């Protein structure tokens, strides 16, 4: 499957450059991810994901969360399994996650700095592998999925939870997403993620799809989007509501405030 690269000043970024960009952006955002007053958009659907994972959770599970960030998923399931490893490329995100785990008394977790496209584990090491909000961020999502399946034991569950691009969507939401967060990669469709998993040797068995309408201003504030960039994004969404070109962000007004729409998909697959 072809990967759409990110571009900077019209130049294609290398995988290494994009990885460095991710580390820079998420180092800057790490404190916001750890602040419950600011990260509600990331915790709001966490319970739904844990319920989706429920059939796969077992007290003997050895779990890996790939591109874990502050390990929200890992911390949410740690009490239900034998051990969880949270791997991420950004040390500052892992540090925030470990601080929270230590504060809550979680002792069966390991935090590891590592590249999701080249996992530092032997084949067939884990009984459950999960990633959340990562495939749209990385330069090579196919490699991430291949690695997730490689380190999963045969019959183990693979869970992917991500923002997705609805089929037939008008406009290009990635343009808006990259203005707001320069480390954003490319939104994939649910069918594309399913195909990635199949190519890696895993079969999708269950899915959960839903839309979330979000207020624009807190979304822009979370990443510290510069005022001039935020103004451009706001104008594009307002123009679309007035009949202008579609942005792919599906803007609406809720109680007079400008909102936009994200599509989510949870996919559960079984490793071959």
Coordinates of C-alpha atoms in Angstrom, one line a residue:
X1 CA 0.0 0.0 0.0
X2 CA 1.4 3.4 -0.9
X3 CA 2.2 5.8 1.9
X4 CA 1.4 9.5 1.5
X5 CA 4.5 11.3 2.8
X6 CA 4.4 14.5 4.7
X7 CA 5.9 17.5 3.0
X8 CA 7.7 20.5 4.4
X9 CA 8.1 23.6 2.2
X10 CA 7.1 21.4 -0.8
X11 CA 9.9 18.8 0.1
X12 CA 9.2 15.2 0.9
X13 CA 10.2 14.4 4.5
X14 CA 12.2 11.2 5.1
X15 CA 11.0 8.8 7.7
X16 CA 13.7 9.9 10.1
X17 CA 12.7 13.6 9.7
X18 CA 9.1 12.8 10.3
X19 CA 10.0 10.8 13.4
X20 CA 12.0 13.8 14.7
X21 CA 9.0 16.0 14.0
X22 CA 6.8 13.7 16.0
X23 CA 9.2 13.7 18.9
X24 CA 9.4 17.6 18.8
X25 CA 5.7 18.1 18.7
X26 CA 4.8 15.5 21.4
X27 CA 7.5 16.6 23.7
X28 CA 6.0 20.1 23.5
X29 CA 2.5 18.6 24.1
X30 CA 3.4 16.1 26.8
X31 CA 2.3 18.2 29.7
X32 CA -1.1 18.9 28.1
X33 CA -1.6 15.1 27.5
X34 CA -1.0 14.6 31.3
X35 CA -3.4 17.4 32.4
X36 CA -6.9 16.1 33.0
X37 CA -8.2 19.6 32.5
X38 CA -6.9 19.6 28.9
X39 CA -6.9 16.0 27.7
X40 CA -10.6 15.1 28.0
X41 CA -10.8 14.5 24.2
X42 CA -8.3 11.7 24.7
X43 CA -9.9 10.2 27.7
X44 CA -13.5 10.6 26.6
X45 CA -13.6 7.4 24.4
X46 CA -11.1 5.4 26.6
X47 CA -13.8 3.6 28.4
X48 CA -15.5 2.6 25.1
X49 CA -12.2 1.2 23.9
X50 CA -11.6 -0.8 27.1
X51 CA -15.2 -2.2 26.7
X52 CA -14.4 -3.1 23.1
X53 CA -11.2 -4.9 24.3
X54 CA -13.1 -6.7 27.1
X55 CA -13.4 -10.1 25.3
X56 CA -9.6 -10.1 24.8
X57 CA -8.6 -9.2 28.4
X58 CA -7.3 -12.1 30.5
X59 CA -5.4 -12.2 33.8
X60 CA -2.5 -14.1 32.1
X61 CA -2.1 -11.6 29.2
X62 CA 1.2 -10.1 28.4
X63 CA 0.2 -6.9 26.6
X64 CA 2.1 -4.4 24.4
X65 CA 0.8 -0.9 23.7
X66 CA 2.5 0.5 20.6
X67 CA 3.0 4.3 20.2
X68 CA 1.5 4.5 23.7
X69 CA 2.0 8.2 24.4
X70 CA 1.3 8.6 28.1
X71 CA 0.1 5.0 28.2
X72 CA -3.6 5.8 28.8
X73 CA -4.7 2.4 27.4
X74 CA -1.9 0.5 29.2
X75 CA -2.8 2.1 32.6
X76 CA -6.6 1.4 32.0
X77 CA -6.0 -2.3 31.5
X78 CA -3.0 -3.0 33.7
X79 CA -5.2 -4.2 36.6
X80 CA -6.8 -6.8 34.4
X81 CA -3.7 -8.5 32.9
X82 CA -0.3 -10.0 34.0
X83 CA 1.9 -7.3 32.5
X84 CA 1.8 -4.3 30.1
X85 CA 4.6 -2.8 28.2
X86 CA 4.1 0.8 26.9
X87 CA 6.4 1.7 24.0
X88 CA 6.7 5.2 22.5
X89 CA 9.2 7.3 20.6
X90 CA 8.9 10.4 22.8
X91 CA 10.6 10.1 26.2
X92 CA 8.6 13.1 27.6
X93 CA 5.3 11.3 26.9
X94 CA 6.6 8.1 28.6
X95 CA 7.8 10.1 31.6
X96 CA 4.3 11.6 32.1
X97 CA 2.8 8.1 31.8
X98 CA 5.2 6.6 34.3
X99 CA 4.6 9.4 36.7
X100 CA 0.9 8.8 36.6
X101 CA 1.3 5.0 36.9
X102 CA 3.5 5.4 39.9
X103 CA 1.1 7.8 41.5
X104 CA -1.7 5.3 41.1
X105 CA 0.3 2.4 42.4
X106 CA 0.5 0.4 39.2
X107 CA 3.4 -1.9 39.4
X108 CA 3.0 -4.4 36.5
X109 CA 4.0 -1.9 33.7
X110 CA 7.2 -1.3 31.8
X111 CA 7.9 1.9 29.8
X112 CA 10.2 1.6 26.8
X113 CA 11.5 4.1 24.3
X114 CA 11.2 2.6 20.9
X115 CA 10.2 2.9 17.2
X116 CA 6.8 1.5 16.3
X117 CA 8.1 0.5 12.9
X118 CA 11.0 -1.6 14.3
X119 CA 9.8 -3.1 17.6
X120 CA 12.7 -4.3 19.9
X121 CA 11.0 -7.6 20.6
X122 CA 11.3 -11.2 19.4
X123 CA 8.6 -12.7 17.3
X124 CA 5.5 -14.0 19.1
X125 CA 6.2 -12.3 22.4
X126 CA 2.8 -10.9 23.4
X127 CA -0.8 -12.2 23.8
X128 CA -2.4 -8.8 23.1
X129 CA -1.1 -5.9 21.1
X130 CA -2.9 -2.5 20.9
X131 CA -2.3 0.9 19.4
X132 CA -4.4 4.0 19.7
X133 CA -4.3 7.2 17.6
X134 CA -1.0 6.2 15.9
X135 CA -1.5 5.1 12.3
X136 CA -2.6 8.5 11.2
X137 CA 0.5 10.0 12.8
X138 CA 3.3 7.8 11.5
X139 CA 5.1 8.0 8.2
X140 CA 4.7 4.2 7.5
X141 CA 1.6 2.7 9.1
X142 CA 2.0 -0.5 7.1
X143 CA 5.3 -1.1 8.9
X144 CA 3.7 -0.5 12.3
X145 CA 0.9 -3.0 11.6
X146 CA 3.4 -5.6 10.3
X147 CA 5.5 -5.2 13.5
X148 CA 2.4 -5.5 15.7
X149 CA 1.4 -8.8 14.1
X150 CA 5.0 -10.0 14.1
X151 CA 5.4 -9.7 17.9
X152 CA 1.9 -11.2 18.6
X153 CA 1.5 -14.9 19.4
X154 CA -0.6 -16.9 16.9
X155 CA -4.2 -16.4 17.9
X156 CA -3.5 -13.2 19.9
X157 CA -5.7 -10.2 19.5
X158 CA -4.5 -7.1 17.7
X159 CA -6.5 -3.9 18.5
X160 CA -6.2 -0.8 16.4
X161 CA -8.1 2.4 17.5
X162 CA -7.7 5.4 15.3
X163 CA -9.1 8.4 13.6
X164 CA -10.2 7.4 10.1
X165 CA -11.3 9.1 6.9
X166 CA -14.9 8.1 5.9
X167 CA -15.3 6.6 2.5
X168 CA -16.3 9.2 -0.1
X169 CA -15.5 12.2 2.1
X170 CA -15.4 15.5 0.3
X171 CA -12.3 17.7 1.0
X172 CA -9.0 16.8 2.5
X173 CA -9.0 16.9 6.3
X174 CA -5.2 16.1 6.4
X175 CA -4.5 19.7 5.2
X176 CA -6.3 21.1 8.2
X177 CA -4.9 18.6 10.6
X178 CA -1.3 19.3 9.5
X179 CA -1.8 23.0 9.9
X180 CA -2.9 22.5 13.4
X181 CA -0.3 19.7 14.2
X182 CA 2.7 19.5 11.8
X183 CA 3.4 16.0 12.9
X184 CA 0.1 14.7 11.6
X185 CA 0.5 12.2 8.8
X186 CA -2.4 10.8 6.8
X187 CA -5.9 9.6 7.8
X188 CA -6.7 6.1 6.5
X189 CA -10.0 4.6 5.8
X190 CA -11.3 1.7 7.8
X191 CA -10.9 -0.5 4.7
X192 CA -7.3 0.6 4.3
X193 CA -6.5 -0.4 7.9
X194 CA -8.3 -3.7 7.4
X195 CA -6.2 -4.3 4.3
X196 CA -3.0 -3.5 6.3
X197 CA -3.9 -6.0 8.9
X198 CA -4.7 -8.7 6.3
X199 CA -1.4 -8.1 4.5
X200 CA 0.4 -8.5 7.8
X201 CA -1.3 -11.8 8.5
X202 CA -4.2 -10.8 10.8
X203 CA -7.9 -11.2 10.2
X204 CA -10.3 -8.4 11.4
X205 CA -13.2 -10.0 13.4
X206 CA -14.9 -7.0 15.1
X207 CA -15.2 -3.3 14.5
X208 CA -16.8 -0.3 16.2
X209 CA -17.3 2.9 14.2
X210 CA -18.6 6.3 15.5
X211 CA -18.3 10.0 15.0
X212 CA -17.4 12.6 17.6
X213 CA -18.3 16.3 17.3
X214 CA -15.6 18.4 18.9
X215 CA -15.4 22.1 19.7
X216 CA -12.8 23.8 17.5
X217 CA -11.2 26.2 20.0
X218 CA -10.0 23.7 22.6
X219 CA -8.7 21.5 19.8
X220 CA -6.5 24.3 18.5
X221 CA -5.5 25.4 22.0
X222 CA -4.3 21.9 22.9
X223 CA -1.5 21.9 20.4
X224 CA -0.7 25.6 20.9
X225 CA -1.6 26.4 17.3
X226 CA -0.4 29.9 16.5
X227 CA -3.1 32.5 16.3
X228 CA -2.6 33.3 12.6
X229 CA -2.8 29.5 11.8
X230 CA -5.9 29.1 14.0
X231 CA -7.5 32.0 12.2
X232 CA -6.9 30.4 8.8
X233 CA -8.5 27.1 10.0
X234 CA -11.4 28.9 11.5
X235 CA -12.1 30.8 8.4
X236 CA -12.0 27.7 6.2
X237 CA -14.5 25.9 8.4
X238 CA -16.8 29.0 8.5
X239 CA -16.5 29.4 4.7
X240 CA -17.6 25.7 4.3
X241 CA -20.6 26.3 6.5
X242 CA -21.5 29.3 4.3
X243 CA -21.5 27.0 1.2
X244 CA -17.8 27.2 0.4
X245 CA -15.3 24.4 -0.5
X246 CA -15.4 21.3 1.7
X247 CA -12.5 20.9 4.1
X248 CA -13.2 17.3 5.1
X249 CA -13.7 18.4 8.7
X250 CA -17.5 18.5 8.5
X251 CA -18.0 21.6 10.6
X252 CA -21.2 22.4 12.5
X253 CA -22.3 24.9 15.0
X254 CA -23.4 23.8 18.5
X255 CA -25.0 26.4 20.7
X256 CA -23.4 29.0 18.4
X257 CA -19.8 27.7 18.7
X258 CA -17.9 26.3 15.8
X259 CA -17.3 22.5 16.0
X260 CA -16.0 19.8 13.6
X261 CA -16.4 16.1 13.2
X262 CA -13.9 13.3 13.7
X263 CA -14.6 9.7 12.7
X264 CA -13.2 6.9 14.9
X265 CA -12.8 3.2 14.3
X266 CA -11.9 0.4 16.6
X267 CA -10.7 -2.8 14.9
X268 CA -10.0 -6.2 16.6
X269 CA -8.1 -8.7 14.5
X270 CA -6.6 -12.1 15.3
X271 CA -2.9 -12.8 14.4
X272 CA -2.3 -15.8 12.2

